[in-house]
Short mmCIF file of C-alpha atoms and ligand atoms in Angstrom, two decimals:
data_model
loop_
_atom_site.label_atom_id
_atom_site.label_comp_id
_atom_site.label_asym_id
_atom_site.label_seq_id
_atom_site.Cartn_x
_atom_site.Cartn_y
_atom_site.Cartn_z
CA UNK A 498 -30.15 14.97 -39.39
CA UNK A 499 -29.96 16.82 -36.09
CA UNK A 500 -26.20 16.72 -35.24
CA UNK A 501 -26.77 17.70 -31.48
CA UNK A 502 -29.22 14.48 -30.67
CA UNK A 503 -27.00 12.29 -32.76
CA UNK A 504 -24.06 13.20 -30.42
CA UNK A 505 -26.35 13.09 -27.53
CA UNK A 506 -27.04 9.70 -28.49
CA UNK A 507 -24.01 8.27 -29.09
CA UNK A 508 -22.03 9.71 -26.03
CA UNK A 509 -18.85 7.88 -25.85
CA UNK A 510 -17.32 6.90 -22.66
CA UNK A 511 -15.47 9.18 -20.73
CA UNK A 512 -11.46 8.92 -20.90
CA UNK A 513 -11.55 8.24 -16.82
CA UNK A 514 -13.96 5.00 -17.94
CA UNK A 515 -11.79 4.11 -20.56
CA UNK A 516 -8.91 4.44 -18.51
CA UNK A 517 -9.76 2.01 -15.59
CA UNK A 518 -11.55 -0.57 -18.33
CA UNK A 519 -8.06 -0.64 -20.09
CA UNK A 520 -6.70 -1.39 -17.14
CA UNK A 521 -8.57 -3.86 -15.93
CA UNK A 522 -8.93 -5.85 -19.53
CA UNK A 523 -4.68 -5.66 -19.56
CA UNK A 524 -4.70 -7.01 -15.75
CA UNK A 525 -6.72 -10.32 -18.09
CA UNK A 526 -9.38 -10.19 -15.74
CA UNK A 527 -12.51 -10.37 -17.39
CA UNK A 528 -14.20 -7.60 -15.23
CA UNK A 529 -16.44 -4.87 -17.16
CA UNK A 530 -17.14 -0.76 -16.17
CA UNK A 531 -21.02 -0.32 -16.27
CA UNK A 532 -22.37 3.05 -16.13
CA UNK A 533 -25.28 3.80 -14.46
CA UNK A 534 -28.30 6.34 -15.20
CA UNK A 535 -28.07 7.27 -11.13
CA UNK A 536 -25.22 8.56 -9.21
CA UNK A 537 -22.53 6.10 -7.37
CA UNK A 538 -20.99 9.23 -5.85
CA UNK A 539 -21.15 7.40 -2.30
CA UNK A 540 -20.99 4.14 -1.25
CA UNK A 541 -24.57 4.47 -0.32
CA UNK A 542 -25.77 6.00 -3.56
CA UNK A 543 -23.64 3.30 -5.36
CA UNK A 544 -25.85 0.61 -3.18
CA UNK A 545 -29.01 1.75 -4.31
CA UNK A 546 -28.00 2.49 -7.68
CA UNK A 547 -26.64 -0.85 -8.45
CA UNK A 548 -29.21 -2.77 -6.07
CA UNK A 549 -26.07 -4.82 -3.81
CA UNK A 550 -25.53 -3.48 0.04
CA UNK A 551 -23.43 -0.74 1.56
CA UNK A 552 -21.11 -3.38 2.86
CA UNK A 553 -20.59 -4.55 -0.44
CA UNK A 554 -19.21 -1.09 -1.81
CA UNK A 555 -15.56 -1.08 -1.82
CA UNK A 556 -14.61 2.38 -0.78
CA UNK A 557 -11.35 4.00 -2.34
CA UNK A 558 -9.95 6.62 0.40
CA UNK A 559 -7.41 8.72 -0.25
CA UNK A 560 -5.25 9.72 2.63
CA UNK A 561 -1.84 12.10 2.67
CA UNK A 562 1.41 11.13 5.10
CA UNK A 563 2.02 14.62 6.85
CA UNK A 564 5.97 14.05 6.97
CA UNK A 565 6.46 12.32 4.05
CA UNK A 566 3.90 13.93 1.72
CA UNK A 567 2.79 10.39 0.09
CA UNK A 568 -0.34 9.42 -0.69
CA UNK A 569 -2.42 6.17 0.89
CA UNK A 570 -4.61 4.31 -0.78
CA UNK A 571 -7.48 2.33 1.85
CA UNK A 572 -9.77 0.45 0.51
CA UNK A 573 -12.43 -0.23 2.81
CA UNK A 574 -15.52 -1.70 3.04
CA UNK A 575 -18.76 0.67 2.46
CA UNK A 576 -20.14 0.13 6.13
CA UNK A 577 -16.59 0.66 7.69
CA UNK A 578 -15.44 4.32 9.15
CA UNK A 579 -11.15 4.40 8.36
CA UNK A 580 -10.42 4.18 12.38
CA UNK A 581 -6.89 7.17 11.76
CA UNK A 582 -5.42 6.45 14.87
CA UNK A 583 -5.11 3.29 13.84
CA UNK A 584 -4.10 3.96 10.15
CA UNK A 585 -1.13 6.57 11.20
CA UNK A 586 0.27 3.40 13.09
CA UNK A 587 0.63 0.91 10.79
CA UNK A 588 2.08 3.67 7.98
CA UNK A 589 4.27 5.15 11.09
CA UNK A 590 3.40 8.77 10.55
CA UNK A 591 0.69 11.20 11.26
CA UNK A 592 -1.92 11.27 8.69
CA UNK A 593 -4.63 13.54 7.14
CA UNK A 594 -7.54 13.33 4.57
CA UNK A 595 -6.82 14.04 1.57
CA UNK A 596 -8.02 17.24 -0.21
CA UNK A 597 -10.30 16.75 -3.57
CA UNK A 598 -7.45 18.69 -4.88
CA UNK A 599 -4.91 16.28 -3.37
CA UNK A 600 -6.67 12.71 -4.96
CA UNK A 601 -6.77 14.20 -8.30
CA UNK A 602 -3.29 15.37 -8.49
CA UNK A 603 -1.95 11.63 -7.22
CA UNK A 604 -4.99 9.58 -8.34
CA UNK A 605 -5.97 11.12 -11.64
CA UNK A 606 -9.91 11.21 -11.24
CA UNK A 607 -12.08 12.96 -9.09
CA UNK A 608 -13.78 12.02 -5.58
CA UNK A 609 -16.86 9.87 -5.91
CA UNK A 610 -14.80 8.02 -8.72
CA UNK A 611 -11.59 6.87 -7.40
CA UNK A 612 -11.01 3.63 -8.99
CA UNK A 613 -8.59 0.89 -6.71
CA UNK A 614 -6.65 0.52 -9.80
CA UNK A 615 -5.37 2.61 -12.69
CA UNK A 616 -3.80 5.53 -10.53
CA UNK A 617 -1.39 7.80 -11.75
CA UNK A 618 1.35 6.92 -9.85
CA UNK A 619 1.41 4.00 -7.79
CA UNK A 620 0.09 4.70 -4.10
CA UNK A 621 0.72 2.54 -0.98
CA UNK A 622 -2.45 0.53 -0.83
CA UNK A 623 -4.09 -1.12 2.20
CA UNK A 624 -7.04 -3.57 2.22
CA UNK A 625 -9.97 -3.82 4.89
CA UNK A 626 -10.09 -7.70 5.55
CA UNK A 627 -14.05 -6.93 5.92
CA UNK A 628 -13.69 -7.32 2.17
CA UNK A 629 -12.57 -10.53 2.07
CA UNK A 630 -15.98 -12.02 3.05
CA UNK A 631 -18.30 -11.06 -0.03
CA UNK A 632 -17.95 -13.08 -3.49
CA UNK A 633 -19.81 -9.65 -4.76
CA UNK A 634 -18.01 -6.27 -4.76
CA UNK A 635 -18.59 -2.81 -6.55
CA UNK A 636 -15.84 -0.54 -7.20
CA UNK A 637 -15.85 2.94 -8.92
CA UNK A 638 -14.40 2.97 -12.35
CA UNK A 639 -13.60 6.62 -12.70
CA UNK A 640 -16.30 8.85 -12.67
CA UNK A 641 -19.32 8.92 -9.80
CA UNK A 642 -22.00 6.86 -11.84
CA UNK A 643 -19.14 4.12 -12.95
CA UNK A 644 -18.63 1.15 -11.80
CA UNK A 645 -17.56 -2.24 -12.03
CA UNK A 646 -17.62 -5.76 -10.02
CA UNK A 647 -15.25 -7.70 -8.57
CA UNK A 648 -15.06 -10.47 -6.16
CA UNK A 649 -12.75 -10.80 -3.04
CA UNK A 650 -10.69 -13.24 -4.90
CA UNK A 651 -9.98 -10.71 -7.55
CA UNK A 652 -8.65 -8.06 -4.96
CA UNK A 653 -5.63 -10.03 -4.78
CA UNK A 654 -5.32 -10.51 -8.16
CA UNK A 655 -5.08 -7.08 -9.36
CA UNK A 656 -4.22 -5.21 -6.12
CA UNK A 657 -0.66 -5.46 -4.23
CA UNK A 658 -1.48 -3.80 -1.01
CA UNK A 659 -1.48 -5.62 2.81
CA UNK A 660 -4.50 -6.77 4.42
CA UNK A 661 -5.60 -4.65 7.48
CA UNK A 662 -8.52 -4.16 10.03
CA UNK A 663 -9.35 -0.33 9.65
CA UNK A 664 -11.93 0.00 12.00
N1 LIG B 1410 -18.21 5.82 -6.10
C1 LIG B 1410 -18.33 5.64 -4.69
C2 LIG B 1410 -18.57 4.20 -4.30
S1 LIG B 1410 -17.55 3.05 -5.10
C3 LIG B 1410 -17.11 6.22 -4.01
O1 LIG B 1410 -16.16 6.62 -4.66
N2 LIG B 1410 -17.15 6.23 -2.69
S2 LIG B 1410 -15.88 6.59 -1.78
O2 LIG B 1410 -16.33 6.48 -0.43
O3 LIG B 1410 -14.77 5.81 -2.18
O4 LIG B 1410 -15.50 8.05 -2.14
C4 LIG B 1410 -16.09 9.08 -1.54
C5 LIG B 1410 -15.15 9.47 -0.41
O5 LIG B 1410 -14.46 10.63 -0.78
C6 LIG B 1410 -15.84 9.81 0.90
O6 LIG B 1410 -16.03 8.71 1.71
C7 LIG B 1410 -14.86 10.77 1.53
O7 LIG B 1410 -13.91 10.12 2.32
C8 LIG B 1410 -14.16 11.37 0.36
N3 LIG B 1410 -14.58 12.75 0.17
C9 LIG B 1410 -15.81 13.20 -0.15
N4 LIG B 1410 -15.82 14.52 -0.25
C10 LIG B 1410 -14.57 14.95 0.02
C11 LIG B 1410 -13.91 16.23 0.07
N5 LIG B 1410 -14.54 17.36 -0.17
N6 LIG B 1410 -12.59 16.26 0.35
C12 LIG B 1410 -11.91 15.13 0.58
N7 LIG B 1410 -12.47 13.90 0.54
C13 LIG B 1410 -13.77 13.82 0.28
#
């Protein structure tokens, strides 16, 4: 038997998958990580790849408070631009994007796969209400060609954050 194609073949799922299904499955929401053959890197990619629109790509941006050092978690719709101004407001101090180096350390996985859920540590979370509107999300699930579907009525289920505009 050739080892090397049997691997090849049988590639498990990557700890970062398994990670954010386990989550998810202990949350008792019956929501499932699908990998795809094409990347999900952006929320465009992730459109085509999965065949839903841009809007419907819920975008996990990771931002850093400059006085307090924290970490903030937006999720935002795929369409919507994170309005900053706006954002260092309602957390009441100046804020920056976050390095790749930055969402890794306080996240645990890598840009282009920043789940909602599953972090590290638990990060201040706010939620574009442009979400709210669509019965038919896509998140990433860990890695840029995971990801998994949820509907607006499960963002409350599994995610304590508030509800903002962030345009
Ligand atoms: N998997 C897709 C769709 S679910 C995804 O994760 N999209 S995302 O928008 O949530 O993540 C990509 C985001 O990472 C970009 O919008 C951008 O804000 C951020 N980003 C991309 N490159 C960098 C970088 N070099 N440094 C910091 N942030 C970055």
């Amino acid at each position: 038997m050739n080892m090397n194609l049997n691997s090849e073949s049988t590639k498990k799922l990557s700890t970062s998958i398994q990670k954010v299904q386990a989550a998810l499955s202990a949350m008792g929401l019956n929501l499932q990580v699908v990998e795809l053959p094409s990347s999900t890197r952006t929320a465009q990619e992730a459109a085509e790849a999965i065949g839903c629109t841009v809007p419907q790509i819920m975008k996990s941006l990771v931002f850093r408070a400059k006085e307090s050092g924290k970490p903030i978690l937006v999720l935002a719709s795929g369409a919507n631009r994170v309005n900053e101004k706006r954002l260092s407001e309602i957390v009441a101090e100046p804020i920056e994007k976050a390095t790749a180096d930055f969402v890794r350390e306080k996240t645990g996985f890598v840009i282009g796969g920043v789940p909602p859920v599953a972090h590290r540590e638990m990060i201040e979370t706010y939620i574009d209400e442009d979400l709210l509107q669509y019965e038919e999300l896509w998140a990433a699930a860990g890695t840029p060609n995971a990801v998994f579907r949820l509907s607006s009525a499960d963002i409350e289920r599994m995610i304590n954050g508030r509800t903002i505009s962030v345009r």
